[in-house]
Coordinates of C-alpha atoms in Angstrom, one line a residue:
M1 CA -62.2 -20.3 6.6
G2 CA -60.7 -21.4 3.3
Q3 CA -59.3 -17.9 2.7
F4 CA -57.9 -17.9 6.2
K5 CA -56.0 -21.2 5.4
I6 CA -54.6 -19.8 2.2
T7 CA -53.4 -16.7 4.0
W8 CA -51.5 -18.8 6.5
L9 CA -50.1 -21.0 3.7
W10 CA -48.7 -17.9 2.0
L11 CA -47.3 -16.7 5.3
L12 CA -45.5 -20.0 5.9
V13 CA -44.1 -19.8 2.4
A14 CA -42.8 -16.3 3.0
L15 CA -41.2 -17.3 6.3
A16 CA -39.5 -20.2 4.6
L17 CA -38.1 -18.0 1.8
A18 CA -36.9 -15.4 4.4
F19 CA -35.2 -18.2 6.4
H20 CA -33.5 -19.4 3.2
Q21 CA -32.2 -15.9 2.4
V22 CA -30.8 -15.4 5.9
Y23 CA -29.2 -18.8 5.8
M24 CA -27.5 -18.1 2.5
G25 CA -26.5 -14.7 3.7
L26 CA -24.7 -16.3 6.6
M27 CA -23.0 -18.9 4.4
T28 CA -21.9 -16.5 1.7
L29 CA -19.8 -13.4 2.1
P30 CA -21.2 -10.3 0.5
D31 CA -19.1 -8.8 -2.3
D32 CA -17.8 -6.0 -0.1
T33 CA -17.0 -8.1 3.0
N34 CA -13.5 -8.1 4.3
D35 CA -12.9 -11.7 5.2
S36 CA -10.2 -11.2 7.8
Q37 CA -11.8 -8.2 9.5
G38 CA -14.5 -10.3 11.1
Y39 CA -15.2 -13.3 9.0
L40 CA -13.2 -16.3 10.2
P41 CA -12.5 -18.7 7.3
D42 CA -12.2 -22.4 7.9
P43 CA -8.7 -23.0 9.3
E44 CA -8.3 -25.9 6.8
T45 CA -8.8 -23.6 3.9
I46 CA -7.4 -20.2 4.9
F47 CA -4.1 -20.9 3.3
Q48 CA -5.5 -22.3 0.1
P49 CA -4.8 -19.6 -2.5
I50 CA -7.6 -18.5 -4.8
E51 CA -6.8 -19.2 -8.4
I52 CA -5.6 -16.1 -10.3
K53 CA -5.7 -16.2 -14.1
R54 CA -2.1 -15.8 -15.4
C55 CA -1.4 -13.1 -17.9
T56 CA -2.3 -14.2 -21.5
A57 CA -0.2 -13.3 -24.6
D58 CA -2.7 -10.4 -25.2
D59 CA -2.2 -9.2 -21.6
L60 CA 1.6 -9.2 -22.0
H61 CA 1.3 -7.3 -25.2
V62 CA -0.7 -4.6 -23.5
L63 CA 1.7 -4.5 -20.6
K64 CA 4.6 -3.9 -23.1
M65 CA 2.6 -1.1 -24.6
H66 CA 1.7 0.5 -21.3
L67 CA 5.1 0.0 -19.6
P68 CA 7.6 -0.2 -22.5
S69 CA 11.3 -1.0 -21.9
R70 CA 13.2 1.2 -24.3
H71 CA 14.1 4.2 -22.0
C72 CA 14.5 1.9 -19.0
I73 CA 17.2 0.0 -20.8
A74 CA 18.7 3.2 -22.3
S75 CA 19.0 4.9 -18.9
K76 CA 20.0 2.0 -16.7
N77 CA 23.4 3.4 -16.0
Y78 CA 22.0 6.6 -14.6
P79 CA 18.9 5.3 -12.7
W80 CA 18.7 8.4 -10.5
M81 CA 17.0 10.1 -13.4
N82 CA 14.2 7.6 -13.2
K83 CA 13.6 7.8 -16.9
C84 CA 11.6 4.6 -17.1
S85 CA 8.0 3.8 -17.9
F86 CA 7.1 2.0 -14.7
S87 CA 8.7 4.8 -12.7
Y88 CA 6.6 7.4 -14.3
A89 CA 3.5 5.3 -13.9
T90 CA 3.9 4.7 -10.1
R91 CA 5.2 7.9 -8.7
C92 CA 2.0 9.0 -7.1
P93 CA 0.0 5.9 -6.2
S94 CA -3.6 6.5 -5.1
S95 CA -4.1 3.5 -2.8
N96 CA -7.4 4.8 -1.5
S97 CA -8.9 3.8 -4.9
W98 CA -8.8 0.2 -3.9
L99 CA -7.5 0.1 -0.3
G100 CA -9.4 2.7 1.7
R101 CA -12.8 1.1 1.2
F102 CA -11.3 -2.4 2.0
I103 CA -9.7 -1.4 5.3
S104 CA -12.7 0.7 6.4
N105 CA -15.3 -1.9 5.4
Y106 CA -17.6 -2.7 8.3
N107 CA -19.3 -5.7 6.9
G108 CA -18.8 -9.0 8.7
R109 CA -15.9 -7.9 11.0
R110 CA -15.6 -9.1 14.6
D111 CA -16.4 -6.5 17.2
D112 CA -13.3 -7.4 19.2
E113 CA -10.8 -7.4 16.3
V114 CA -8.1 -4.7 16.6
F115 CA -7.0 -2.9 13.5
V116 CA -3.2 -3.2 13.0
G117 CA -1.2 -0.9 10.6
I118 CA 2.6 -0.5 10.4
S119 CA 4.4 2.2 8.5
I120 CA 8.1 1.6 8.2
G121 CA 9.8 4.9 7.1
C122 CA 6.9 6.9 8.5
N123 CA 8.5 10.2 7.4
K124 CA 6.0 13.1 8.0
G125 CA 3.4 10.7 9.2
Y126 CA 0.5 11.7 6.9
D127 CA 0.1 8.3 5.3
A128 CA 0.1 6.7 8.8
V129 CA -2.6 9.1 10.0
D130 CA -4.7 8.3 7.0
T131 CA -4.3 4.6 7.4
A132 CA -5.2 4.9 11.1
Q133 CA -8.4 6.8 10.2
W134 CA -9.4 4.1 7.6
G135 CA -8.8 1.3 10.0
T136 CA -10.3 2.7 13.2
Y137 CA -13.2 4.7 11.6
D138 CA -12.1 7.5 13.8
A139 CA -11.9 10.6 11.6
M140 CA -12.1 13.0 14.6
T141 CA -8.9 11.6 16.2
F142 CA -6.9 10.8 13.1
D143 CA -7.1 14.0 11.1
K144 CA -4.1 14.7 8.9
H145 CA -5.0 18.4 8.6
A146 CA -4.9 18.7 12.4
F147 CA -1.7 16.6 12.4
R148 CA 0.0 19.0 9.9
K149 CA -1.1 22.0 11.9
A150 CA 0.2 20.5 15.1
K151 CA 3.6 20.0 13.4
G152 CA 3.6 23.8 12.6
H153 CA 3.3 23.2 8.9
S154 CA 1.1 25.0 6.4
E155 CA 0.0 23.8 3.0
E156 CA 2.7 26.0 1.5
D157 CA 5.3 23.9 3.4
E158 CA 4.2 20.6 1.9
D159 CA 5.4 18.8 -1.2
L160 CA 2.3 18.9 -3.4
R161 CA 3.8 17.2 -6.5
C162 CA 1.4 14.3 -6.0
E163 CA -1.5 16.5 -4.9
K164 CA -2.0 13.9 -2.3
Y165 CA -2.7 15.7 0.9
S166 CA -4.0 19.1 0.0
I167 CA -5.3 19.7 -3.5
N168 CA -6.6 16.3 -4.5
E169 CA -9.0 15.8 -1.6
E170 CA -12.2 16.1 -3.8
Q171 CA -11.6 12.5 -5.1
E172 CA -10.5 11.3 -1.7
D173 CA -13.7 12.7 -0.1
E174 CA -15.8 11.1 -2.8
D175 CA -14.1 7.7 -2.2
R176 CA -14.9 8.0 1.6
A177 CA -18.5 9.1 1.0
T178 CA -19.0 6.1 -1.3
S179 CA -17.5 3.8 1.3
T180 CA -19.7 5.1 4.0
A181 CA -22.8 5.0 1.8
T182 CA -22.3 1.3 1.0
S183 CA -21.8 0.2 4.6
P184 CA -24.8 -1.4 6.3
T185 CA -24.5 0.7 9.5
I186 CA -23.0 3.9 10.8
L187 CA -19.4 3.2 11.6
T188 CA -18.4 3.5 15.2
P189 CA -14.7 3.8 16.1
R190 CA -12.9 0.6 17.0
Q191 CA -9.6 -0.1 18.7
G192 CA -6.4 0.0 16.6
E193 CA -2.7 0.0 16.6
M194 CA -0.9 2.2 14.1
H195 CA 2.9 1.9 14.3
C196 CA 4.8 4.8 12.9
V197 CA 8.4 3.7 12.6
E198 CA 11.0 6.3 11.7
A199 CA 14.8 5.9 11.8
L200 CA 15.8 9.5 11.2
P201 CA 16.1 11.0 14.7
S202 CA 15.0 14.5 13.7
N203 CA 11.8 13.2 11.9
F204 CA 11.1 10.9 14.9
K205 CA 11.3 13.8 17.4
S206 CA 8.8 15.8 15.3
L207 CA 6.4 12.8 14.9
Q208 CA 6.6 12.0 18.6
R209 CA 6.0 15.6 19.7
T210 CA 3.0 15.9 17.3
A211 CA 1.5 12.6 18.4
E212 CA 1.7 13.5 22.1
A213 CA 0.3 17.0 21.5
L214 CA -2.8 15.5 19.9
N215 CA -3.0 12.7 22.4
L216 CA -2.7 10.1 19.6
T217 CA -0.6 7.8 21.6
A218 CA -3.5 7.0 23.9
K219 CA -5.5 6.1 20.8
G220 CA -2.9 3.6 19.6
F221 CA -0.7 5.8 17.3
I222 CA 2.7 4.6 18.4
V223 CA 5.9 6.4 17.2
S224 CA 9.2 4.5 17.3
N225 CA 12.8 5.4 16.5
A226 CA 14.1 2.3 14.9
A227 CA 15.7 1.1 11.6
I228 CA 14.2 -2.1 10.0
S229 CA 16.5 -4.5 8.2
D230 CA 17.2 -8.2 7.8
Q231 CA 19.2 -8.4 11.1
D232 CA 18.8 -7.2 14.6
G233 CA 21.4 -4.9 16.2
T234 CA 22.4 -1.2 15.7
T235 CA 23.2 0.9 12.8
L236 CA 24.5 4.4 12.0
F237 CA 21.9 6.7 10.7
P238 CA 22.0 10.4 9.8
R239 CA 20.7 12.6 12.6
G240 CA 19.0 14.9 10.1
D241 CA 19.7 18.0 12.1
D242 CA 20.2 20.3 9.1
S243 CA 17.7 18.6 6.7
K244 CA 14.2 19.6 6.0
E245 CA 11.6 17.4 7.6
G246 CA 10.4 14.8 5.1
T247 CA 13.7 14.6 3.2
E248 CA 13.6 11.1 1.6
N249 CA 17.2 10.6 0.5
L250 CA 18.8 10.1 4.0
G251 CA 19.5 6.6 5.1
M252 CA 22.2 4.1 6.2
D253 CA 24.1 4.7 2.9
N254 CA 24.8 8.3 4.1
C255 CA 26.9 7.0 7.0
R256 CA 29.2 4.6 5.2
L257 CA 32.1 7.0 4.6
P258 CA 34.4 8.1 7.5
K259 CA 33.8 11.8 6.7
D260 CA 30.1 11.3 7.0
K261 CA 30.0 9.5 10.3
K262 CA 30.3 12.7 12.3
S263 CA 26.8 13.7 11.3
C264 CA 25.4 10.2 12.2
T265 CA 24.2 8.5 15.3
S266 CA 23.5 5.0 16.5
V267 CA 20.0 3.7 16.0
K268 CA 18.5 0.4 17.1
K269 CA 17.9 -2.0 14.2
Y270 CA 15.3 -4.8 14.1
T271 CA 13.9 -7.3 11.7
L272 CA 10.2 -6.8 11.2
D273 CA 9.6 -10.1 12.9
S274 CA 11.4 -9.0 16.0
F275 CA 9.9 -5.5 16.0
V276 CA 6.4 -6.9 15.8
A277 CA 7.0 -9.5 18.4
Q278 CA 8.3 -6.8 20.9
F279 CA 6.1 -3.8 20.1
V280 CA 2.8 -4.9 18.5
K281 CA 0.4 -5.8 21.2
S282 CA -2.3 -7.4 19.0
N283 CA -0.5 -10.7 18.4
T284 CA -3.6 -12.6 17.3
S285 CA -4.9 -10.0 14.8
A286 CA -4.1 -9.8 11.1
I287 CA -1.7 -7.0 10.1
H288 CA -4.2 -5.2 7.9
H289 CA -1.7 -2.7 6.3
L290 CA 2.1 -2.8 6.1
S291 CA 3.9 0.0 4.3
I292 CA 7.7 0.0 3.8
D293 CA 9.6 3.0 2.3
I294 CA 13.2 3.1 3.6
E295 CA 15.4 4.5 0.9
G296 CA 16.5 1.3 -0.9
Y297 CA 16.4 -1.2 2.0
D298 CA 12.8 -2.3 1.6
A299 CA 13.9 -5.8 0.3
S300 CA 16.0 -6.3 3.4
A301 CA 13.0 -5.5 5.6
L302 CA 11.0 -8.0 3.7
M303 CA 13.6 -10.7 4.1
G304 CA 13.4 -10.2 7.9
A305 CA 9.6 -10.4 7.9
Q306 CA 8.8 -14.1 7.4
K307 CA 6.3 -14.4 10.3
V308 CA 4.9 -10.9 9.7
L309 CA 4.1 -11.6 6.0
N310 CA 2.1 -14.7 7.1
R311 CA -0.2 -12.3 9.0
T312 CA -0.3 -9.4 6.4
E313 CA -3.3 -8.7 4.3
Y314 CA -1.9 -5.7 2.2
L315 CA 1.7 -4.7 1.6
E316 CA 3.2 -1.7 -0.1
F317 CA 6.9 -1.1 -0.6
E318 CA 9.2 1.0 -2.7
Y319 CA 11.5 -0.3 -5.4
N320 CA 14.6 1.8 -5.9
W321 CA 18.0 2.1 -7.4
M322 CA 19.6 2.8 -4.0
G323 CA 20.6 0.6 -1.1
D324 CA 20.2 -3.2 -1.3
W325 CA 18.3 -3.0 -4.6
K326 CA 21.6 -2.2 -6.4
K327 CA 23.3 -5.6 -5.9
K328 CA 22.0 -7.6 -3.0
Y329 CA 18.3 -8.2 -3.9
S330 CA 16.4 -8.1 -7.2
L331 CA 12.8 -7.3 -7.6
S332 CA 12.2 -10.6 -9.4
R333 CA 13.5 -12.5 -6.4
V334 CA 11.3 -10.5 -4.0
I335 CA 8.2 -10.9 -6.2
T336 CA 8.8 -14.7 -6.5
M337 CA 9.2 -15.0 -2.8
L338 CA 6.0 -13.1 -2.1
E339 CA 4.0 -15.0 -4.7
E340 CA 5.3 -18.6 -4.1
T341 CA 6.0 -18.6 -0.4
F342 CA 3.5 -16.1 1.0
H343 CA 0.8 -16.2 -1.6
F344 CA 0.6 -12.5 -2.6
A345 CA -0.4 -11.0 -5.9
C346 CA 1.7 -8.0 -6.6
Y347 CA 1.2 -4.9 -8.8
F348 CA 2.9 -1.8 -9.9
I349 CA 0.5 0.8 -8.4
G350 CA -0.3 4.2 -9.8
D351 CA -2.9 6.9 -9.9
R352 CA -6.1 4.7 -10.0
E353 CA -4.2 2.3 -12.2
V354 CA -2.3 -1.0 -11.4
W355 CA -0.3 -3.4 -13.5
R356 CA 0.2 -6.9 -12.2
I357 CA 3.8 -8.1 -12.0
S358 CA 3.3 -11.5 -10.5
H359 CA 1.4 -14.6 -11.7
G360 CA 2.9 -14.7 -15.2
C361 CA 2.9 -10.9 -15.9
W362 CA 6.6 -10.3 -15.3
Q363 CA 8.6 -8.3 -17.9
E364 CA 12.4 -8.6 -18.0
H365 CA 13.1 -4.8 -17.9
Y366 CA 11.4 -4.7 -14.4
S367 CA 14.7 -6.1 -13.1
I368 CA 16.4 -2.7 -13.9
P369 CA 16.0 -0.8 -10.6
F370 CA 14.2 2.5 -10.8
W371 CA 12.2 4.4 -8.2
S372 CA 8.6 3.0 -8.3
N373 CA 5.9 1.7 -6.0
V374 CA 4.6 -1.9 -5.5
G375 CA 1.4 -3.1 -3.8
C376 CA 0.7 -6.7 -2.9
V377 CA -2.5 -8.3 -1.6
S378 CA -2.7 -11.6 0.2
V379 CA -4.7 -14.0 -1.9
P380 CA -6.0 -16.2 1.0
R381 CA -6.4 -13.5 3.6
A382 CA -7.9 -10.7 1.6
P383 CA -9.9 -12.2 -1.4
T384 CA -12.2 -9.2 -1.4
L385 CA -9.3 -6.8 -1.9
L386 CA -7.8 -9.1 -4.5
T387 CA -11.1 -9.0 -6.4
K388 CA -11.0 -5.2 -6.3
M389 CA -7.4 -4.9 -7.4
E390 CA -7.9 -7.4 -10.2
H391 CA -10.9 -5.3 -11.3
V392 CA -8.6 -2.2 -11.4
F393 CA -6.0 -4.2 -13.3
Q394 CA -8.4 -5.4 -15.9
K395 CA -9.8 -1.8 -16.2
T396 CA -6.2 -0.6 -16.7
L397 CA -5.5 -3.1 -19.4
A398 CA -8.6 -2.0 -21.2
T399 CA -7.3 1.6 -21.3
N400 CA -5.6 3.0 -24.4
V401 CA -2.0 4.1 -23.8
S402 CA -2.8 7.7 -24.5
D403 CA -5.6 7.7 -22.0
L404 CA -3.6 6.3 -19.0
N405 CA -3.6 8.6 -16.0
Y406 CA 0.2 8.7 -15.8
I407 CA 0.3 9.9 -19.4
R408 CA -2.5 12.4 -19.3
N409 CA -1.7 13.8 -15.8
P410 CA 2.0 13.2 -15.2
R411 CA 3.4 13.9 -11.7
Q412 CA 6.8 14.5 -10.1
L413 CA 8.6 15.1 -13.4
G414 CA 11.3 17.1 -11.6
A415 CA 13.9 19.5 -13.0
A416 CA 14.1 17.7 -16.4
S417 CA 10.4 18.2 -17.0
R418 CA 10.6 18.9 -20.7
L419 CA 12.7 15.8 -21.3
N420 CA 10.3 13.6 -19.3
K421 CA 7.3 15.0 -21.1
G422 CA 9.0 14.0 -24.4
V423 CA 9.5 10.5 -23.1
L424 CA 5.8 10.3 -22.1
K425 CA 4.7 11.6 -25.4
E426 CA 6.7 8.8 -27.2
I427 CA 5.1 6.2 -24.9
S428 CA 1.6 7.7 -25.6
T429 CA 2.1 7.4 -29.4
G430 CA 3.4 3.9 -29.3
I431 CA 6.7 4.8 -30.8
I432 CA 8.7 2.9 -28.2
A433 CA 6.3 0.0 -27.7
N434 CA 7.9 -3.4 -28.1

């Protein structure tokens, strides 16, 4: 009888411990939990930014070594050569290193939450298809290889300078395998909206034809022919009849001269706020992924996205020497707005490397516009992703200059490959560090 009582006593202790663990599990988000894909923070605290440690003097010194200013300053009068450290470093960002696992993380999400992704400047559509796959867990429907085949393209037709969609898939598959392995359950497809917004009429027609052929529209992959700016209205845009699909240097600037207007057509223009209000059905969901790449008018799009940015978890945009970046908007103004008004942390994003440019990490030569890529994470809405990106940032800072991916495995060096390799060699040896 005494032994029986002891057994029951131990059973009660075990049950109490189990209850405590379950209770703490409910009260504490696991490390891999995406807070805004299922976990609903207290409304009183959702807009309270998590504290980010500002760059120290040592951090700034490393940033100057990694992304030195000398060639940026020397070539500022011919920026189309993109002979600048932060341009070399960010030409082929591998967002999946930090983003794919975050978007596709199943932990803690609400079953009824709809994934929302928006790609402004959708171009060939491959990034949008990938994002839709991450967000809806539907690899059968959103298959970029099937998408490419339906467009009538082969791998030989693609621009492989970043090795992004054809010959760098081993790392991508490894990332997805790790993501699936760490999820607590088998992922089942969920509803989603992926908006593929393309202003160039010839690209739009190809995207729309492909989406319809694969029945993607019924699955929430929505292709729109529209330009995004800081005002609503209409604008002239090249038709693109004689250009190769995916050409990235055609935009509103190509229709400014009278002689060029004969090859242009009128396209509807929206601010991001008005576009989302009219075309995005999931008006209560977060915008999980917003990508902007519109040939120099990215800043204008952001200026017209005041409401959208308050819903966005992750943002990517392109910095450039063209369009409104030349005189109308500066990167420092945009980063300050994103940090102080909308509580984003922003980074130059590269090949599994990031360099923070907000929160006390700014360098003056970043104000010189060169082609580069920026990624920003909402501090209050996506703290899990913030933690991941900060981890990548700290790992990048701990890397010797000569061991950086953009130094060891340079991409998109262009026709002046020998000259660019010479610049990278100087960076790697510290000769131009300041």
